[in-house]
XYZ file of C-alpha atoms in Angstrom:
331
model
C 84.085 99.451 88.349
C 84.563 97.143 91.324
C 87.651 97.884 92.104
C 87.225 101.579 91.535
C 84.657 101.670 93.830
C 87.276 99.749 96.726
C 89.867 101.987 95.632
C 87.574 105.089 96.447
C 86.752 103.309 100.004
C 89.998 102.938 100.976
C 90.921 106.681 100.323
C 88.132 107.898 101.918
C 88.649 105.734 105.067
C 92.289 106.580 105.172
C 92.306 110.089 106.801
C 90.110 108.159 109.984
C 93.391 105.835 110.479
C 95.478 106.500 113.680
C 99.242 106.652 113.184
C 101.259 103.946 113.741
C 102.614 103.421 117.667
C 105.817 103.045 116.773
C 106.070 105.512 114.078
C 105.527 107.890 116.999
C 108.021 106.392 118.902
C 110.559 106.280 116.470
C 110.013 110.352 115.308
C 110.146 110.989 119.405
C 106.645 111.556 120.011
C 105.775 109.305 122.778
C 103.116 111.423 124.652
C 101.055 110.716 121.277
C 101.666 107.081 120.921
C 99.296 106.158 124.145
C 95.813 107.747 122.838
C 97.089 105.822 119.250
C 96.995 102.614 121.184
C 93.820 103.472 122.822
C 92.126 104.217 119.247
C 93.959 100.524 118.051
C 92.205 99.142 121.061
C 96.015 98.042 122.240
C 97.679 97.423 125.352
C 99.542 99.726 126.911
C 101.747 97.308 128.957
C 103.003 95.633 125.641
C 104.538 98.564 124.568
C 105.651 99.964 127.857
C 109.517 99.159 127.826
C 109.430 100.974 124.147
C 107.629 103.919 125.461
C 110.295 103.973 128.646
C 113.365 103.605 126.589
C 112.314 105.969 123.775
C 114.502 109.065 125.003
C 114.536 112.374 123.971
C 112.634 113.551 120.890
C 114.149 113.103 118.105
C 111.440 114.936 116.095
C 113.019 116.640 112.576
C 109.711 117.889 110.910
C 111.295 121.391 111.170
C 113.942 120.051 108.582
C 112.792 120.381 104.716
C 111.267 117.049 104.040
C 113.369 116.212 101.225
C 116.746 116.928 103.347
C 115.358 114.160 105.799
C 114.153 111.546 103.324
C 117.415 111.588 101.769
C 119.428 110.829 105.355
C 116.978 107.684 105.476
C 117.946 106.449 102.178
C 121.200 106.855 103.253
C 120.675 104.179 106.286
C 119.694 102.046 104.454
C 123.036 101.508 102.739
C 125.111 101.844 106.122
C 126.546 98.786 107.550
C 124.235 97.338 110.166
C 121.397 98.139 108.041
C 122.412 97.106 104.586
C 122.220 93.224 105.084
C 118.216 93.785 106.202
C 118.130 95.676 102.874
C 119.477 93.497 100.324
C 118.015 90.503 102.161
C 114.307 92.597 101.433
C 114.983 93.871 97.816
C 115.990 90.227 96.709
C 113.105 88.563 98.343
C 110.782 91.064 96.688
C 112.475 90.757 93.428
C 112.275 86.996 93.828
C 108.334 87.041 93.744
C 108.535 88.058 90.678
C 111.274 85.363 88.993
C 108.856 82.867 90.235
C 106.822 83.152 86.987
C 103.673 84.059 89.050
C 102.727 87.444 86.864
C 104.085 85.877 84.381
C 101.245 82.962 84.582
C 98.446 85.799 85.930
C 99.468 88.259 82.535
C 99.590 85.478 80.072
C 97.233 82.888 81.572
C 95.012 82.849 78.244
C 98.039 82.151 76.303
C 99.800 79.410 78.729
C 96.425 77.794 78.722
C 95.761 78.130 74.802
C 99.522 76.494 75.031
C 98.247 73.381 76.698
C 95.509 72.864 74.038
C 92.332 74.380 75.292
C 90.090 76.658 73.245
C 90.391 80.609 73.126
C 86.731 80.377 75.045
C 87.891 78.097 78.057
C 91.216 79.523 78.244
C 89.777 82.825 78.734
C 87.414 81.556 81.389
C 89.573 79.457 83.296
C 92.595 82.158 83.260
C 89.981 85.267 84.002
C 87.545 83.903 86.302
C 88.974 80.900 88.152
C 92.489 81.753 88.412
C 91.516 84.947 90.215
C 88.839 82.576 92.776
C 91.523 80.568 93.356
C 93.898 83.327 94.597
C 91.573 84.861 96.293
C 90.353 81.878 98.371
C 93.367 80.568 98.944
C 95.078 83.582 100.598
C 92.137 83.986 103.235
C 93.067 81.197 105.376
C 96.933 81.684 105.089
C 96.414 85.335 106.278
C 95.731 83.940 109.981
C 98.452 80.821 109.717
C 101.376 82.988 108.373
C 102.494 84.096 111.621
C 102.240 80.706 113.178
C 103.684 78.820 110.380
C 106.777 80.887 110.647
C 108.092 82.988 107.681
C 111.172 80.843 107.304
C 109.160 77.446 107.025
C 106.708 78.910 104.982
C 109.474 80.226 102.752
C 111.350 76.970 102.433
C 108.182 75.045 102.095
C 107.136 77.445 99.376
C 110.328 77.309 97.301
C 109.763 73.518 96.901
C 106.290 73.476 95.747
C 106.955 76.112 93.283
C 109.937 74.596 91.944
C 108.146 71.386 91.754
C 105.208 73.101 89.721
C 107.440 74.712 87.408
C 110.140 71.965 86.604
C 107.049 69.711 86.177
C 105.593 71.732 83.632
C 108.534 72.174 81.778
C 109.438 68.809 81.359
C 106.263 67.887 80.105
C 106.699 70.382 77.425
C 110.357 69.240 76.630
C 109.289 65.445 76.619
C 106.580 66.041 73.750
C 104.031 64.907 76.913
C 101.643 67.515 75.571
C 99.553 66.829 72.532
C 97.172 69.447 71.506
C 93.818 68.902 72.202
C 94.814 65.208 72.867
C 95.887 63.206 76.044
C 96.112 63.908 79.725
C 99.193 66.316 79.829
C 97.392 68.982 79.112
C 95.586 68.282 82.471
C 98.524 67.809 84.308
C 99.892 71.405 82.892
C 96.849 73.007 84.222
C 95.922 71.049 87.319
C 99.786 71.955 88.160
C 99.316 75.851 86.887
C 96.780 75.849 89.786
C 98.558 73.975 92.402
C 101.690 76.993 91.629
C 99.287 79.664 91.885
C 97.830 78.674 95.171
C 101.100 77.614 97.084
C 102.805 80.934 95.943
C 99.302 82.845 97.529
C 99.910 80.778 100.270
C 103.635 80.996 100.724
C 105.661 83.626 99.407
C 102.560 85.919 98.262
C 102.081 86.971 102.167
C 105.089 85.328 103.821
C 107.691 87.726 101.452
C 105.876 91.086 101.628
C 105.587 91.092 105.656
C 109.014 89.839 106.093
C 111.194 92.320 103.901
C 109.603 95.073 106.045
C 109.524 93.373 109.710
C 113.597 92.167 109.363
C 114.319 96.040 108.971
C 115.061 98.236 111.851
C 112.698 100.983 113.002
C 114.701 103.790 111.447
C 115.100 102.575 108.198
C 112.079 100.499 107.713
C 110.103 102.793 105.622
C 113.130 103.521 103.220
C 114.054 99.494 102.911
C 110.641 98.965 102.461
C 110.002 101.412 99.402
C 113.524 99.953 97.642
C 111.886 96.409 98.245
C 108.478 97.594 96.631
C 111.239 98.920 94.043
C 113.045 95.954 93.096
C 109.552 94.029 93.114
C 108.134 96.482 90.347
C 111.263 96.222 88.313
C 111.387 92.718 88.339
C 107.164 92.608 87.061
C 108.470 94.676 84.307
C 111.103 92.428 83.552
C 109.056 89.230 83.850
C 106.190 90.883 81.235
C 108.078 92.155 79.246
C 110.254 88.456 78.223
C 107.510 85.938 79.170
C 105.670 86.277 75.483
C 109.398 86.669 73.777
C 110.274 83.063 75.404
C 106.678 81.235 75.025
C 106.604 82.541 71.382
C 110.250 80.778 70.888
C 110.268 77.898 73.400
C 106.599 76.385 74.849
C 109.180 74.723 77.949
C 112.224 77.361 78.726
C 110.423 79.758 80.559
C 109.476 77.061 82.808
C 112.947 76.178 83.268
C 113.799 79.489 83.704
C 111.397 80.524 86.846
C 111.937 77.194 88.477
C 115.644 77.534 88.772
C 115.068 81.147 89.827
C 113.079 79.592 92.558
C 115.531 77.316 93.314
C 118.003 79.849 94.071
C 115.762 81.857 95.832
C 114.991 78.919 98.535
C 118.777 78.146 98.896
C 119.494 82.109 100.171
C 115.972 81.359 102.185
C 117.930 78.627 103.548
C 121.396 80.500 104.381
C 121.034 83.838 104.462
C 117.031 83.932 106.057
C 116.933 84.136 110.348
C 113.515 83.579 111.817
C 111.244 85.998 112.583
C 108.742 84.490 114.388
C 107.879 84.870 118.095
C 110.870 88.054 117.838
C 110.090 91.536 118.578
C 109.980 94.203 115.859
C 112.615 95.785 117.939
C 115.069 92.642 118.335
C 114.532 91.373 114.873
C 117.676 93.126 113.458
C 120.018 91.478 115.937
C 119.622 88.388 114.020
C 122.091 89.667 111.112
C 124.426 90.957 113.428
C 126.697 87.919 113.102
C 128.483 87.067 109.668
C 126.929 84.268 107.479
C 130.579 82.308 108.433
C 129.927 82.906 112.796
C 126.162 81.304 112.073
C 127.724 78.297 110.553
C 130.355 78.038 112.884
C 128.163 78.507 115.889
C 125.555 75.818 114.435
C 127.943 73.496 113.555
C 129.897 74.220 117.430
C 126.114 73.603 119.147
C 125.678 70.369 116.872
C 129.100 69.041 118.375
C 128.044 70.017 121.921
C 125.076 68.086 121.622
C 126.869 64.847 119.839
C 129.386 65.265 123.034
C 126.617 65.265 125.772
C 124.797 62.531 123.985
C 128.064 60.380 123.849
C 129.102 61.562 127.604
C 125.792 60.345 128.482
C 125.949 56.851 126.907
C 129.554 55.816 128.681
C 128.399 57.176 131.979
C 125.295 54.240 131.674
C 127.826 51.552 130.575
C 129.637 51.101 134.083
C 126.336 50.890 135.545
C 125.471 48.308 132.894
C 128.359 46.547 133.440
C 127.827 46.667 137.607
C 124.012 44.930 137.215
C 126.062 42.447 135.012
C 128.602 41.284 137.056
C 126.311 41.140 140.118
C 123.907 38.936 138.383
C 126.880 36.608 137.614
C 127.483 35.976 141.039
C 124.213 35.470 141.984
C 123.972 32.532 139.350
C 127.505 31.299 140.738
């Protein structure tokens, strides 16, 4: 009933919301985009150059609207939009191989699993779990833009790994005995740590930055593949989760953490920075190959080793100078 009663909220709030600015912009509607930012309480001057530099209209509503949603899928797949695409689908798809649906579906089992009864399995996995969550993502809802979506991403990709290699090899050691002993704790204490550094992390960090890497003209149809891939992967992850805990009580584990650990290595190579960038500028970042960024890292680290040495030999002579001078004071 709750969340019928939100769902029926949102819809009726919906028609009330202006359009987005750059929507506007981007369909070549710019004479509508300044009372939009007026209603968004927005400054004009921030979105000046955009409004300048926004041409002639480029407005196709006269097209059938099935002709033009099939061009935009097709941008998606060109080649200075595809990398932005793939980069957002696999993210997307990623939140799911972390095992975190796989923990919120089956909670009652996992925690059954670790030797607590059907009644405090149920409440801990119902009531607590979703408290958690829910606390949790308030406060990294104002940090995620100044954390930084890459940081956050990396940072993310080790705690969850952590969480879910732990658990596993507690579960392949024999560490968990029923009812009995304190791995049981450590499985759940750790099923809670996962599910708050993923709400933290990835939860928010993911979702905003498969749609804010793509560019304006494709964004909407990048963005629905990535809510795609997302939804396949869930019904991937549900539908093998109970066939592997009903055969192994530790592979699963193994499974999602090295899924995690592949997704923070592409994190590492493959994800540019988005903070402090314009929605605009974002997609020059994956303009250069994945072979010019290492070359061009590993050319600045060289430059900066050279100045560093440069510097050091230019202070020697000088050292050398004092030296001598004090020498012949002493003679």
């Amino acid at each position: 009933m709750i969340q019928a009663v939100i769902a029926t909220a949102l819809a009726c709030f919906c028609p009330f919301l202006p359009p987005s600015p750059r929507w506007l912009i981007d369909r070549g509607r710019s004479s509508q985009a300044g009372p939009a930012l007026d209603r968004l309480q927005l400054s004009l001057r921030r979105f000046q150059h955009e409004l300048e530099s926004a041409g002639p209209s480029t407005d196709d509503s006269e097209k059938p609207e099935v002709q033009q949603s099939n061009k935009r899928l097709l941008w998606v797949f060109e080649r200075q939009n595809r990398k932005q695409a793939f980069l957002g689908m696999f993210l997307m798809g990623a939140m799911q191989f972390s095992g975190i649906d796989a923990v919120l579906y089956y909670a009652p089992v996992v925690f059954r699993q670790a030797g607590l009864s059907s009644t405090q399995s149920s409440f801990l996995a119902s009531g607590v779990t979703g408290i958690v969550i829910f606390v949790s993502t308030i406060p990294a809802s104002f940090l995620s833009d100044h954390w930084g979506r890459r940081t956050s991403s990396l940072w993310g990709a080790a705690t969850l790994a952590f969480c879910m290699m732990l658990i596993g090899s507690l579960y392949a050691s024999g560490s968990v005995q029923g009812s009995q002993g304190a791995g049981r704790w450590v499985v759940i204490v750790t099923i809670y740590l996962f599910t708050i550094s993923y709400s933290v992390t990835w939860s928010i960090g993911f979702k905003l930055y498969a749609s804010e890497i793509q560019p304006p003209q494709t964004r909407a149809a990048a963005s629905s593949l990535a809510q795609s891939a997302n939804w396949i992967c869930n019904f991937i992850v549900a539908l093998m989760t109970p066939i592997f805990l009903a055969h192994s009580s530790y592979g699963v584990y193994f499974l999602f953490g090295s899924a995690i650990l592949v997704t923070g290595f592409v994190c590492l190579v493959y994800m540019p920075e988005s903070r402090g960038k314009s929605l605009q500028t974002m997609h020059e970042e994956f303009d250069e190959s994945l072979c010019e960024k290492l070359i061009g890292h590993v050319q600045h680290r060289w430059a900066k080793r050279g100045e560093k040495a440069g510097a050091t030999e230019a202070q020697k002579p000088v050292e050398n100078t004092d030296s001598e001078a004090s020498e012949v004071m002493m003679a």
